[in-house]
mmCIF file of C-alpha atoms and ligand atoms in Angstrom:
data_model
loop_
_atom_site.group_PDB
_atom_site.id
_atom_site.type_symbol
_atom_site.label_atom_id
_atom_site.label_comp_id
_atom_site.label_asym_id
_atom_site.label_seq_id
_atom_site.Cartn_x
_atom_site.Cartn_y
_atom_site.Cartn_z
ATOM 1 C CA MET H 551 8.509 -129.930 -60.309
ATOM 2 C CA ARG H 552 6.727 -128.553 -63.359
ATOM 3 C CA ILE H 553 8.601 -125.451 -64.500
ATOM 4 C CA GLY H 554 6.989 -123.009 -66.919
ATOM 5 C CA VAL H 555 8.867 -120.480 -69.043
ATOM 6 C CA ALA H 556 6.645 -117.592 -70.131
ATOM 7 C CA LYS H 557 7.120 -115.482 -73.230
ATOM 8 C CA GLU H 558 7.738 -111.856 -72.352
ATOM 9 C CA ILE H 559 4.974 -109.558 -73.549
ATOM 10 C CA LYS H 560 6.373 -106.269 -72.261
ATOM 11 C CA PRO H 561 7.151 -104.071 -75.300
ATOM 12 C CA GLN H 562 10.763 -104.321 -76.511
ATOM 13 C CA GLU H 563 11.668 -107.208 -74.204
ATOM 14 C CA TYR H 564 13.444 -109.924 -76.188
ATOM 15 C CA ARG H 565 15.046 -111.874 -73.381
ATOM 16 C CA VAL H 566 13.803 -115.238 -72.108
ATOM 17 C CA ALA H 567 14.218 -116.670 -68.608
ATOM 18 C CA LEU H 568 15.710 -120.043 -69.588
ATOM 19 C CA THR H 569 17.990 -121.202 -72.405
ATOM 20 C CA PRO H 570 17.736 -124.632 -74.035
ATOM 21 C CA ALA H 571 20.937 -125.542 -72.130
ATOM 22 C CA GLY H 572 19.218 -124.567 -68.880
ATOM 23 C CA ALA H 573 16.153 -126.610 -69.853
ATOM 24 C CA ARG H 574 18.373 -129.658 -70.315
ATOM 25 C CA GLU H 575 19.911 -129.197 -66.844
ATOM 26 C CA LEU H 576 16.468 -129.047 -65.241
ATOM 27 C CA VAL H 577 15.183 -132.047 -67.190
ATOM 28 C CA GLN H 578 18.271 -133.979 -66.092
ATOM 29 C CA HIS H 579 17.334 -133.133 -62.504
ATOM 30 C CA GLY H 580 14.025 -134.913 -63.131
ATOM 31 C CA HIS H 581 11.859 -131.827 -63.678
ATOM 32 C CA GLU H 582 9.315 -131.146 -66.386
ATOM 33 C CA VAL H 583 9.910 -127.971 -68.396
ATOM 34 C CA VAL H 584 7.150 -126.340 -70.451
ATOM 35 C CA VAL H 585 8.205 -123.392 -72.614
ATOM 36 C CA GLU H 586 5.657 -121.037 -74.138
ATOM 37 C CA THR H 587 5.543 -121.079 -77.942
ATOM 38 C CA GLY H 588 8.068 -118.591 -79.310
ATOM 39 C CA ALA H 589 9.375 -117.616 -75.854
ATOM 40 C CA GLY H 590 13.021 -117.875 -76.944
ATOM 41 C CA ALA H 591 12.608 -116.390 -80.427
ATOM 42 C CA GLY H 592 13.783 -112.888 -79.443
ATOM 43 C CA SER H 593 17.028 -114.387 -78.143
ATOM 44 C CA GLN H 594 17.438 -116.638 -81.211
ATOM 45 C CA PHE H 595 16.395 -119.824 -79.418
ATOM 46 C CA PRO H 596 13.775 -121.552 -81.601
ATOM 47 C CA ASP H 597 11.161 -123.840 -80.009
ATOM 48 C CA ALA H 598 12.880 -126.837 -81.628
ATOM 49 C CA ASP H 599 16.053 -126.196 -79.554
ATOM 50 C CA TYR H 600 14.059 -126.488 -76.333
ATOM 51 C CA GLU H 601 12.335 -129.641 -77.564
ATOM 52 C CA ALA H 602 15.676 -131.145 -78.558
ATOM 53 C CA ASN H 603 16.811 -130.641 -74.963
ATOM 54 C CA GLY H 604 13.854 -132.305 -73.315
ATOM 55 C CA ALA H 605 11.423 -129.413 -72.812
ATOM 56 C CA ARG H 606 7.862 -129.324 -74.092
ATOM 57 C CA ILE H 607 6.367 -126.377 -75.972
ATOM 58 C CA GLY H 608 2.979 -125.200 -74.701
ATOM 59 C CA SER H 609 0.421 -122.427 -75.092
ATOM 60 C CA VAL H 610 0.425 -119.353 -72.866
ATOM 61 C CA ASP H 611 -2.550 -120.776 -70.918
ATOM 62 C CA GLU H 612 -0.887 -124.136 -70.403
ATOM 63 C CA VAL H 613 2.386 -122.623 -69.228
ATOM 64 C CA TRP H 614 0.786 -120.277 -66.676
ATOM 65 C CA GLU H 615 -1.907 -122.714 -65.506
ATOM 66 C CA SER H 616 0.156 -125.865 -65.159
ATOM 67 C CA ALA H 617 3.419 -124.499 -63.766
ATOM 68 C CA GLU H 618 4.416 -124.873 -60.125
ATOM 69 C CA LEU H 619 7.439 -122.628 -60.731
ATOM 70 C CA LEU H 620 7.102 -119.948 -63.407
ATOM 71 C CA LEU H 621 10.214 -118.289 -64.820
ATOM 72 C CA LYS H 622 10.098 -114.849 -66.409
ATOM 73 C CA VAL H 623 12.494 -111.984 -67.061
ATOM 74 C CA LYS H 624 10.351 -108.904 -66.481
ATOM 75 C CA GLU H 625 7.625 -108.221 -63.967
ATOM 76 C CA PRO H 626 4.092 -109.304 -64.906
ATOM 77 C CA ILE H 627 2.245 -106.469 -66.641
ATOM 78 C CA ALA H 628 -1.477 -105.724 -66.272
ATOM 79 C CA PRO H 629 -2.771 -108.306 -68.810
ATOM 80 C CA GLU H 630 -0.878 -110.989 -66.857
ATOM 81 C CA TYR H 631 -2.205 -110.072 -63.390
ATOM 82 C CA SER H 632 -5.225 -112.384 -63.684
ATOM 83 C CA ARG H 633 -2.860 -115.335 -64.281
ATOM 84 C CA LEU H 634 -1.198 -114.981 -60.864
ATOM 85 C CA ARG H 635 -2.520 -117.561 -58.395
ATOM 86 C CA GLU H 636 -1.997 -119.337 -55.126
ATOM 87 C CA GLY H 637 0.369 -122.293 -55.316
ATOM 88 C CA LEU H 638 2.517 -120.704 -58.010
ATOM 89 C CA VAL H 639 6.112 -119.639 -57.366
ATOM 90 C CA LEU H 640 7.028 -116.739 -59.666
ATOM 91 C CA PHE H 641 10.757 -116.075 -60.165
ATOM 92 C CA THR H 642 11.576 -112.917 -62.152
ATOM 93 C CA TYR H 643 12.716 -109.275 -61.956
ATOM 94 C CA LEU H 644 9.912 -107.508 -60.066
ATOM 95 C CA HIS H 645 11.013 -104.011 -58.901
ATOM 96 C CA ILE H 646 7.738 -103.712 -57.006
ATOM 97 C CA ALA H 647 8.837 -100.970 -54.597
ATOM 98 C CA ALA H 648 8.080 -98.648 -57.516
ATOM 99 C CA ASP H 649 4.918 -100.463 -58.690
ATOM 100 C CA GLU H 650 1.935 -100.398 -56.371
ATOM 101 C CA PRO H 651 -0.624 -101.986 -58.757
ATOM 102 C CA LEU H 652 1.651 -105.007 -59.236
ATOM 103 C CA THR H 653 2.364 -105.241 -55.503
ATOM 104 C CA ARG H 654 -1.366 -105.384 -54.821
ATOM 105 C CA ALA H 655 -1.921 -107.937 -57.601
ATOM 106 C CA LEU H 656 0.786 -110.177 -56.122
ATOM 107 C CA VAL H 657 -0.618 -109.835 -52.598
ATOM 108 C CA ASP H 658 -4.240 -110.416 -53.676
ATOM 109 C CA SER H 659 -3.395 -113.463 -55.806
ATOM 110 C CA GLY H 660 -1.598 -115.449 -53.099
ATOM 111 C CA VAL H 661 1.355 -116.143 -55.435
ATOM 112 C CA ALA H 662 4.874 -116.644 -54.032
ATOM 113 C CA ALA H 663 6.882 -113.875 -55.710
ATOM 114 C CA VAL H 664 10.675 -114.133 -55.675
ATOM 115 C CA ALA H 665 12.489 -111.129 -57.166
ATOM 116 C CA TYR H 666 15.825 -111.539 -58.936
ATOM 117 C CA GLU H 667 16.922 -108.058 -57.894
ATOM 118 C CA THR H 668 16.606 -108.603 -54.141
ATOM 119 C CA VAL H 669 18.474 -111.917 -53.999
ATOM 120 C CA GLU H 670 21.392 -110.660 -51.901
ATOM 121 C CA THR H 671 24.410 -112.438 -50.460
ATOM 122 C CA ASP H 672 25.660 -111.903 -46.905
ATOM 123 C CA ASP H 673 28.421 -109.636 -48.229
ATOM 124 C CA ARG H 674 25.716 -107.471 -49.860
ATOM 125 C CA ARG H 675 26.304 -108.492 -53.459
ATOM 126 C CA LEU H 676 23.321 -108.717 -55.823
ATOM 127 C CA PRO H 677 24.269 -111.722 -57.969
ATOM 128 C CA LEU H 678 21.212 -111.576 -60.221
ATOM 129 C CA LEU H 679 21.649 -107.873 -61.031
ATOM 130 C CA ALA H 680 25.394 -107.974 -61.651
ATOM 131 C CA PRO H 681 25.323 -109.506 -65.148
ATOM 132 C CA MET H 682 22.969 -106.793 -66.413
ATOM 133 C CA SER H 683 25.354 -104.162 -65.036
ATOM 134 C CA GLU H 684 28.176 -105.898 -66.890
ATOM 135 C CA VAL H 685 26.193 -105.800 -70.133
ATOM 136 C CA ALA H 686 25.074 -102.171 -69.706
ATOM 137 C CA GLY H 687 28.603 -101.113 -68.774
ATOM 138 C CA ARG H 688 30.060 -102.772 -71.852
ATOM 139 C CA LEU H 689 27.396 -101.243 -74.097
ATOM 140 C CA ALA H 690 27.887 -97.683 -72.847
ATOM 141 C CA PRO H 691 31.179 -96.881 -74.650
ATOM 142 C CA GLN H 692 29.734 -98.453 -77.820
ATOM 143 C CA ALA H 693 26.779 -96.055 -77.597
ATOM 144 C CA GLY H 694 29.181 -93.212 -76.877
ATOM 145 C CA ALA H 695 31.369 -94.041 -79.869
ATOM 146 C CA HIS H 696 28.307 -94.345 -82.125
ATOM 147 C CA TYR H 697 26.777 -91.002 -81.153
ATOM 148 C CA LEU H 698 30.135 -89.241 -81.421
ATOM 149 C CA GLU H 699 29.958 -89.810 -85.162
ATOM 150 C CA ARG H 700 29.132 -86.681 -87.118
ATOM 151 C CA PRO H 701 26.109 -88.124 -89.017
ATOM 152 C CA LYS H 702 24.658 -89.070 -85.605
ATOM 153 C CA GLY H 703 24.938 -85.485 -84.383
ATOM 154 C CA GLY H 704 28.247 -86.015 -82.628
ATOM 155 C CA ARG H 705 31.539 -84.125 -82.637
ATOM 156 C CA GLY H 706 32.808 -86.377 -85.397
ATOM 157 C CA LEU H 707 35.619 -87.997 -83.457
ATOM 158 C CA LEU H 708 37.013 -91.531 -83.372
ATOM 159 C CA LEU H 709 37.594 -92.624 -79.773
ATOM 160 C CA GLY H 710 40.670 -94.631 -80.693
ATOM 161 C CA GLY H 711 42.244 -91.888 -82.793
ATOM 162 C CA VAL H 712 44.879 -93.094 -85.272
ATOM 163 C CA ALA H 713 48.647 -92.873 -85.378
ATOM 164 C CA GLY H 714 49.470 -89.191 -85.110
ATOM 165 C CA VAL H 715 45.962 -88.166 -83.960
ATOM 166 C CA ALA H 716 44.943 -87.963 -80.303
ATOM 167 C CA HIS H 717 42.618 -90.505 -78.677
ATOM 168 C CA GLY H 718 39.144 -89.492 -77.516
ATOM 169 C CA LYS H 719 38.519 -89.001 -73.795
ATOM 170 C CA VAL H 720 36.009 -91.078 -71.847
ATOM 171 C CA VAL H 721 35.097 -90.124 -68.279
ATOM 172 C CA VAL H 722 33.241 -92.700 -66.195
ATOM 173 C CA ILE H 723 31.522 -91.460 -63.029
ATOM 174 C CA GLY H 724 31.262 -94.393 -60.603
ATOM 175 C CA GLY H 725 33.686 -97.311 -60.703
ATOM 176 C CA GLY H 726 31.414 -100.206 -59.689
ATOM 177 C CA ILE H 727 30.366 -103.053 -61.967
ATOM 178 C CA VAL H 728 29.020 -100.771 -64.714
ATOM 179 C CA GLY H 729 31.994 -98.419 -64.423
ATOM 180 C CA TYR H 730 34.628 -101.148 -64.521
ATOM 181 C CA ASN H 731 33.051 -102.797 -67.568
ATOM 182 C CA ALA H 732 32.636 -99.456 -69.333
ATOM 183 C CA ALA H 733 36.310 -98.707 -68.710
ATOM 184 C CA VAL H 734 37.404 -102.085 -70.097
ATOM 185 C CA ILE H 735 35.557 -101.528 -73.375
ATOM 186 C CA ALA H 736 36.519 -97.850 -73.662
ATOM 187 C CA LEU H 737 40.169 -98.912 -73.254
ATOM 188 C CA GLY H 738 39.611 -101.570 -75.894
ATOM 189 C CA LEU H 739 38.315 -98.917 -78.278
ATOM 190 C CA GLY H 740 41.537 -97.024 -77.719
ATOM 191 C CA ALA H 741 40.144 -94.160 -75.657
ATOM 192 C CA GLN H 742 41.916 -92.319 -72.862
ATOM 193 C CA VAL H 743 39.869 -93.287 -69.796
ATOM 194 C CA THR H 744 39.288 -91.597 -66.443
ATOM 195 C CA ILE H 745 37.170 -93.059 -63.647
ATOM 196 C CA LEU H 746 35.809 -90.777 -60.934
ATOM 197 C CA GLU H 747 35.055 -92.696 -57.724
ATOM 198 C CA ARG H 748 34.260 -91.880 -54.138
ATOM 199 C CA SER H 749 35.591 -95.033 -52.526
ATOM 200 C CA VAL H 750 39.377 -95.073 -52.173
ATOM 201 C CA ASP H 751 39.330 -98.834 -51.569
ATOM 202 C CA ARG H 752 37.459 -99.342 -54.810
ATOM 203 C CA MET H 753 39.969 -97.122 -56.635
ATOM 204 C CA ARG H 754 42.846 -99.202 -55.253
ATOM 205 C CA HIS H 755 41.133 -102.313 -56.575
ATOM 206 C CA LEU H 756 40.534 -100.733 -60.011
ATOM 207 C CA GLU H 757 44.133 -99.522 -60.152
ATOM 208 C CA GLU H 758 45.233 -103.110 -59.653
ATOM 209 C CA VAL H 759 42.848 -104.913 -62.020
ATOM 210 C CA LEU H 760 43.165 -102.312 -64.784
ATOM 211 C CA HIS H 761 46.963 -102.327 -64.425
ATOM 212 C CA GLY H 762 47.167 -98.548 -64.128
ATOM 213 C CA ARG H 763 45.779 -98.009 -67.636
ATOM 214 C CA VAL H 764 43.077 -95.576 -66.424
ATOM 215 C CA SER H 765 43.281 -92.365 -64.398
ATOM 216 C CA LEU H 766 41.472 -92.800 -61.106
ATOM 217 C CA LEU H 767 40.316 -89.559 -59.511
ATOM 218 C CA MET H 768 38.309 -88.667 -56.426
ATOM 219 C CA SER H 769 34.761 -87.775 -57.432
ATOM 220 C CA THR H 770 34.382 -84.233 -56.089
ATOM 221 C CA THR H 771 32.080 -81.612 -57.578
ATOM 222 C CA LEU H 772 35.075 -79.692 -58.897
ATOM 223 C CA GLN H 773 36.598 -82.806 -60.475
ATOM 224 C CA ILE H 774 33.303 -83.767 -62.131
ATOM 225 C CA GLU H 775 33.034 -80.250 -63.558
ATOM 226 C CA THR H 776 36.623 -80.244 -64.836
ATOM 227 C CA SER H 777 36.620 -83.786 -66.221
ATOM 228 C CA SER H 778 33.241 -83.537 -67.955
ATOM 229 C CA ALA H 779 34.247 -80.261 -69.649
ATOM 230 C CA ASP H 780 37.279 -82.031 -71.121
ATOM 231 C CA ALA H 781 35.510 -85.285 -72.118
ATOM 232 C CA ASP H 782 34.203 -86.539 -75.429
ATOM 233 C CA VAL H 783 32.036 -89.170 -73.706
ATOM 234 C CA VAL H 784 30.820 -89.100 -70.089
ATOM 235 C CA ILE H 785 29.303 -92.274 -68.664
ATOM 236 C CA GLY H 786 27.107 -92.043 -65.551
ATOM 237 C CA ALA H 787 27.554 -95.244 -63.510
ATOM 238 C CA VAL H 788 26.988 -94.304 -59.869
ATOM 239 C CA LEU H 789 24.806 -96.175 -57.434
ATOM 240 C CA ILE H 790 23.836 -95.439 -53.879
ATOM 241 C CA PRO H 791 22.068 -98.653 -52.849
ATOM 242 C CA GLY H 792 18.385 -98.209 -52.183
ATOM 243 C CA ALA H 793 18.379 -94.524 -53.190
ATOM 244 C CA LEU H 794 17.842 -92.438 -56.274
ATOM 245 C CA ALA H 795 21.046 -91.615 -58.140
ATOM 246 C CA PRO H 796 22.659 -88.359 -56.922
ATOM 247 C CA LYS H 797 22.459 -85.498 -59.440
ATOM 248 C CA LEU H 798 26.218 -85.143 -59.844
ATOM 249 C CA LEU H 799 26.153 -83.308 -63.185
ATOM 250 C CA THR H 800 24.331 -80.024 -62.866
ATOM 251 C CA ARG H 801 22.701 -78.277 -65.792
ATOM 252 C CA GLU H 802 25.585 -75.782 -65.824
ATOM 253 C CA MET H 803 28.151 -78.595 -65.999
ATOM 254 C CA VAL H 804 26.310 -80.112 -68.972
ATOM 255 C CA ALA H 805 26.296 -76.691 -70.631
ATOM 256 C CA GLY H 806 30.058 -76.598 -70.031
ATOM 257 C CA MET H 807 30.646 -79.865 -71.947
ATOM 258 C CA LYS H 808 31.912 -79.855 -75.533
ATOM 259 C CA GLU H 809 29.430 -79.338 -78.355
ATOM 260 C CA GLY H 810 28.624 -82.768 -79.842
ATOM 261 C CA SER H 811 29.952 -84.733 -76.877
ATOM 262 C CA VAL H 812 27.913 -87.653 -75.527
ATOM 263 C CA PHE H 813 26.543 -88.277 -72.047
ATOM 264 C CA CYS H 814 25.472 -91.878 -71.505
ATOM 265 C CA ASP H 815 23.555 -92.055 -68.224
ATOM 266 C CA VAL H 816 23.469 -95.743 -67.310
ATOM 267 C CA ALA H 817 22.198 -94.805 -63.829
ATOM 268 C CA ILE H 818 18.978 -93.600 -65.439
ATOM 269 C CA ASP H 819 17.089 -96.583 -64.010
ATOM 270 C CA GLN H 820 17.672 -94.963 -60.605
ATOM 271 C CA GLY H 821 16.576 -91.545 -61.873
ATOM 272 C CA GLY H 822 19.842 -90.608 -63.600
ATOM 273 C CA CYS H 823 22.873 -88.724 -62.332
ATOM 274 C CA ALA H 824 22.454 -85.467 -64.287
ATOM 275 C CA GLU H 825 19.876 -82.746 -63.830
ATOM 276 C CA THR H 826 19.260 -82.980 -67.570
ATOM 277 C CA SER H 827 18.591 -86.753 -67.667
ATOM 278 C CA HIS H 828 15.281 -88.365 -68.476
ATOM 279 C CA ALA H 829 14.667 -91.976 -69.460
ATOM 280 C CA THR H 830 14.592 -92.930 -73.143
ATOM 281 C CA THR H 831 13.860 -96.148 -75.046
ATOM 282 C CA HIS H 832 15.702 -98.176 -77.680
ATOM 283 C CA ASP H 833 13.202 -96.815 -80.241
ATOM 284 C CA ASP H 834 14.190 -93.243 -79.502
ATOM 285 C CA PRO H 835 17.381 -93.469 -77.435
ATOM 286 C CA VAL H 836 18.831 -89.954 -77.516
ATOM 287 C CA TYR H 837 17.987 -86.285 -77.134
ATOM 288 C CA VAL H 838 20.169 -83.181 -77.059
ATOM 289 C CA VAL H 839 20.541 -80.632 -74.246
ATOM 290 C CA ASP H 840 22.925 -77.691 -74.682
ATOM 291 C CA GLY H 841 24.681 -79.455 -77.570
ATOM 292 C CA VAL H 842 25.300 -82.654 -75.567
ATOM 293 C CA THR H 843 23.742 -85.871 -76.866
ATOM 294 C CA HIS H 844 22.068 -87.678 -73.947
ATOM 295 C CA TYR H 845 21.713 -91.477 -74.219
ATOM 296 C CA CYS H 846 19.503 -92.523 -71.291
ATOM 297 C CA VAL H 847 18.032 -95.930 -72.117
ATOM 298 C CA ALA H 848 16.693 -97.501 -68.947
ATOM 299 C CA ASN H 849 16.960 -101.111 -70.151
ATOM 300 C CA MET H 850 20.196 -101.120 -72.105
ATOM 301 C CA PRO H 851 20.695 -104.943 -71.915
ATOM 302 C CA GLY H 852 17.473 -105.338 -73.928
ATOM 303 C CA ALA H 853 19.440 -104.246 -77.018
ATOM 304 C CA VAL H 854 21.563 -107.399 -76.920
ATOM 305 C CA PRO H 855 19.142 -110.170 -75.897
ATOM 306 C CA ILE H 856 21.370 -113.067 -76.958
ATOM 307 C CA THR H 857 24.141 -111.957 -74.607
ATOM 308 C CA SER H 858 21.788 -110.754 -71.881
ATOM 309 C CA THR H 859 19.693 -113.926 -71.839
ATOM 310 C CA LYS H 860 22.767 -116.114 -71.507
ATOM 311 C CA ALA H 861 24.347 -113.848 -68.860
ATOM 312 C CA LEU H 862 21.120 -113.762 -66.865
ATOM 313 C CA THR H 863 20.360 -117.468 -67.031
ATOM 314 C CA ASN H 864 23.945 -118.340 -66.076
ATOM 315 C CA VAL H 865 23.293 -116.745 -62.691
ATOM 316 C CA THR H 866 19.620 -117.615 -62.172
ATOM 317 C CA LEU H 867 19.910 -121.323 -62.986
ATOM 318 C CA PRO H 868 21.467 -122.432 -59.669
ATOM 319 C CA TYR H 869 18.606 -120.732 -57.796
ATOM 320 C CA VAL H 870 16.010 -122.234 -60.162
ATOM 321 C CA GLU H 871 17.528 -125.659 -59.540
ATOM 322 C CA ALA H 872 17.441 -125.113 -55.780
ATOM 323 C CA ILE H 873 13.762 -124.107 -55.786
ATOM 324 C CA ALA H 874 12.840 -126.950 -58.134
ATOM 325 C CA ASP H 875 14.860 -129.619 -56.328
ATOM 326 C CA GLU H 876 14.009 -128.685 -52.742
ATOM 327 C CA GLY H 877 10.808 -126.641 -52.934
ATOM 328 C CA LEU H 878 10.771 -122.932 -52.054
ATOM 329 C CA ALA H 879 10.486 -123.386 -48.264
ATOM 330 C CA GLN H 880 13.494 -125.704 -48.026
ATOM 331 C CA ALA H 881 15.526 -123.714 -50.518
ATOM 332 C CA VAL H 882 15.098 -120.409 -48.657
ATOM 333 C CA ALA H 883 15.727 -122.073 -45.300
ATOM 334 C CA ARG H 884 19.100 -123.241 -46.625
ATOM 335 C CA ASP H 885 20.072 -120.125 -48.586
ATOM 336 C CA LYS H 886 19.672 -116.708 -46.970
ATOM 337 C CA ALA H 887 20.486 -114.949 -50.239
ATOM 338 C CA LEU H 888 17.494 -116.585 -51.916
ATOM 339 C CA ALA H 889 15.326 -115.895 -48.846
ATOM 340 C CA ARG H 890 16.019 -112.170 -49.327
ATOM 341 C CA GLY H 891 14.546 -112.562 -52.807
ATOM 342 C CA VAL H 892 11.085 -113.453 -51.496
ATOM 343 C CA ASN H 893 9.012 -110.274 -51.754
ATOM 344 C CA VAL H 894 5.481 -111.632 -51.402
ATOM 345 C CA LEU H 895 4.251 -114.933 -49.973
ATOM 346 C CA ASP H 896 0.724 -116.112 -49.226
ATOM 347 C CA GLY H 897 -0.717 -112.616 -49.478
ATOM 348 C CA ARG H 898 1.910 -111.075 -47.172
ATOM 349 C CA ILE H 899 4.701 -108.671 -48.069
ATOM 350 C CA THR H 900 7.890 -110.267 -46.798
ATOM 351 C CA TYR H 901 10.374 -107.632 -48.035
ATOM 352 C CA GLU H 902 10.469 -104.677 -45.694
ATOM 353 C CA ALA H 903 11.427 -101.943 -48.164
ATOM 354 C CA VAL H 904 8.502 -102.880 -50.422
ATOM 355 C CA ALA H 905 5.989 -102.725 -47.579
ATOM 356 C CA GLU H 906 7.454 -99.378 -46.491
ATOM 357 C CA ALA H 907 7.350 -97.963 -50.020
ATOM 358 C CA HIS H 908 3.596 -98.554 -50.223
ATOM 359 C CA GLY H 909 2.669 -98.012 -46.574
ATOM 360 C CA LEU H 910 1.535 -101.641 -46.354
ATOM 361 C CA GLU H 911 2.091 -104.197 -43.621
ATOM 362 C CA TYR H 912 5.395 -106.102 -43.495
ATOM 363 C CA THR H 913 5.521 -109.686 -42.262
ATOM 364 C CA PRO H 914 8.923 -111.368 -41.752
ATOM 365 C CA LEU H 915 9.380 -114.329 -44.091
ATOM 366 C CA GLU H 916 9.865 -116.790 -41.200
ATOM 367 C CA ASP H 917 6.434 -115.912 -39.821
ATOM 368 C CA VAL H 918 4.733 -116.650 -43.148
ATOM 369 C CA LEU H 919 6.798 -119.741 -43.956
ATOM 370 C CA GLY H 920 5.696 -121.512 -40.808
ATOM 371 C CA ALA H 921 2.092 -121.533 -42.013
ATOM 372 C CA SER H 922 2.763 -121.729 -45.754
ATOM 373 C CA ALA H 923 2.199 -124.689 -48.032
ATOM 374 C CA VAL H 924 5.032 -123.806 -50.464
HETATM 375 N N1 LIG F 1468 20.365 -98.442 -67.792
HETATM 376 C C1 LIG F 1468 20.487 -99.747 -67.681
HETATM 377 O O1 LIG F 1468 20.069 -100.514 -68.532
HETATM 378 C C2 LIG F 1468 21.188 -100.309 -66.474
HETATM 379 C C3 LIG F 1468 21.576 -101.667 -66.441
HETATM 380 C C4 LIG F 1468 22.272 -102.136 -65.324
HETATM 381 C C5 LIG F 1468 22.572 -101.267 -64.252
HETATM 382 N N2 LIG F 1468 22.144 -99.953 -64.324
HETATM 383 C C6 LIG F 1468 22.421 -98.973 -63.257
HETATM 384 O O2 LIG F 1468 23.781 -98.566 -63.289
HETATM 385 C C7 LIG F 1468 24.113 -98.003 -62.033
HETATM 386 C C8 LIG F 1468 25.432 -98.569 -61.522
HETATM 387 O O3 LIG F 1468 25.267 -99.944 -61.222
HETATM 388 P P1 LIG F 1468 26.456 -100.858 -60.681
HETATM 389 O O4 LIG F 1468 25.970 -102.259 -60.734
HETATM 390 O O5 LIG F 1468 27.707 -100.497 -61.345
HETATM 391 O O6 LIG F 1468 26.522 -100.390 -59.144
HETATM 392 P P2 LIG F 1468 27.761 -100.609 -58.162
HETATM 393 O O7 LIG F 1468 27.193 -100.525 -56.783
HETATM 394 O O8 LIG F 1468 28.561 -101.792 -58.566
HETATM 395 O O9 LIG F 1468 28.680 -99.328 -58.438
HETATM 396 C C9 LIG F 1468 28.308 -98.031 -58.105
HETATM 397 C C10 LIG F 1468 29.587 -97.259 -57.800
HETATM 398 O O10 LIG F 1468 29.245 -95.873 -57.680
HETATM 399 C C11 LIG F 1468 30.143 -95.334 -56.726
HETATM 400 N N3 LIG F 1468 29.644 -94.041 -56.277
HETATM 401 C C12 LIG F 1468 28.660 -93.747 -55.408
HETATM 402 N N4 LIG F 1468 28.516 -92.424 -55.300
HETATM 403 C C13 LIG F 1468 29.441 -91.867 -56.116
HETATM 404 C C14 LIG F 1468 29.807 -90.534 -56.443
HETATM 405 N N5 LIG F 1468 29.191 -89.485 -55.882
HETATM 406 N N6 LIG F 1468 30.791 -90.342 -57.346
HETATM 407 C C15 LIG F 1468 31.414 -91.386 -57.931
HETATM 408 N N7 LIG F 1468 31.139 -92.659 -57.649
HETATM 409 C C16 LIG F 1468 30.154 -92.889 -56.762
HETATM 410 C C17 LIG F 1468 30.209 -96.394 -55.639
HETATM 411 O O11 LIG F 1468 31.337 -96.230 -54.813
HETATM 412 C C18 LIG F 1468 30.266 -97.672 -56.489
HETATM 413 O O12 LIG F 1468 31.599 -98.070 -56.750
HETATM 414 C C19 LIG F 1468 22.918 -98.332 -61.125
HETATM 415 O O13 LIG F 1468 22.075 -97.201 -61.063
HETATM 416 C C20 LIG F 1468 22.222 -99.445 -61.839
HETATM 417 O O14 LIG F 1468 20.865 -99.544 -61.502
HETATM 418 C C21 LIG F 1468 21.459 -99.488 -65.408
#
């Protein structure tokens, strides 16, 4: 199969969908890989590294026009819509339930659109989202520590303390993938860490894997109020699948937090878990409400593209290989997790929640596959 790797043109996106190591794997499987000029530059992969591993470098037109399978990181943006076409399999993050213009562009073009974020295993894991949660979770305490510094508007406190001086306190709301990874790094920085969770089973698991080094508390309204008032850094890491994040921190609770403390709302991509949260960018990451610095960057992994690119491609590559080796139809017939990734095929919406979100017609994937040429 001819596999294209497009350069991301969305502002502030430095990741790339395939590493030179991944290109070599695909070439070894007998595929042809064409990488757009400069596609890997933001992640410190020069064109020469791809060429050295068997890929070819091509123009934007060549990559989009010649590819049978096109790999991207972010959803196509408006200038790319006209490049979508029948016969192309697009594999990328799409998030189209919240993007009607893109949904229509995908449907009208006849492209086969497979979304990283809806690839879902039978036990309901999202393997292509997990690494970004790991990255964001590990970044959150770093952001907290940074904005606690006095010149950054913070309280002027070192999370790790020193001998004879108390540690800072980090409270993590939600002990899933983000929460666990945030706790690991906060512990590493020397902070005193508390995780507020709702699932007792999850707390038992965290107790075990973190060897009792964190306090695990039931996430009630009262506990959130008490813990946030006592914290130096609060990290929002809750998720209710398929729903907006619950507003667990009210405006009054934020007002009750310490002057110069930091609230890092990782759940901001689902609307945020405080009444005072609104999305920010890496260019302008923070704002202050009632003396509390809010860090609410919606694409935190974009700050560390070298790590994020490698973490992402580690998990996407097996699926890329399956599509390339077997063709999309065969690959989804064999792997239900990948089948759940197909959002649009042959002008039909094959992912129910997307159709529902836009009031458009839903067609089960099996019905489209029977008649499809992919
Ligand atoms: N900002 C970014 O760049 C970025 C990057 C990756 C992930 N995220 C977001 O981070 C959030 C967490 O993702 P995740 O992968 O850790 O999800 P996850 O499903 O692994 O974990 C969510 C956890 O929240 C817990 N929870 C639910 N309601 C709760 C409540 N009321 N109180 C306490 N805990 C509660 C759940 O039991 C679960 O353990 C999501 O909104 C995700 O989209 C943001």
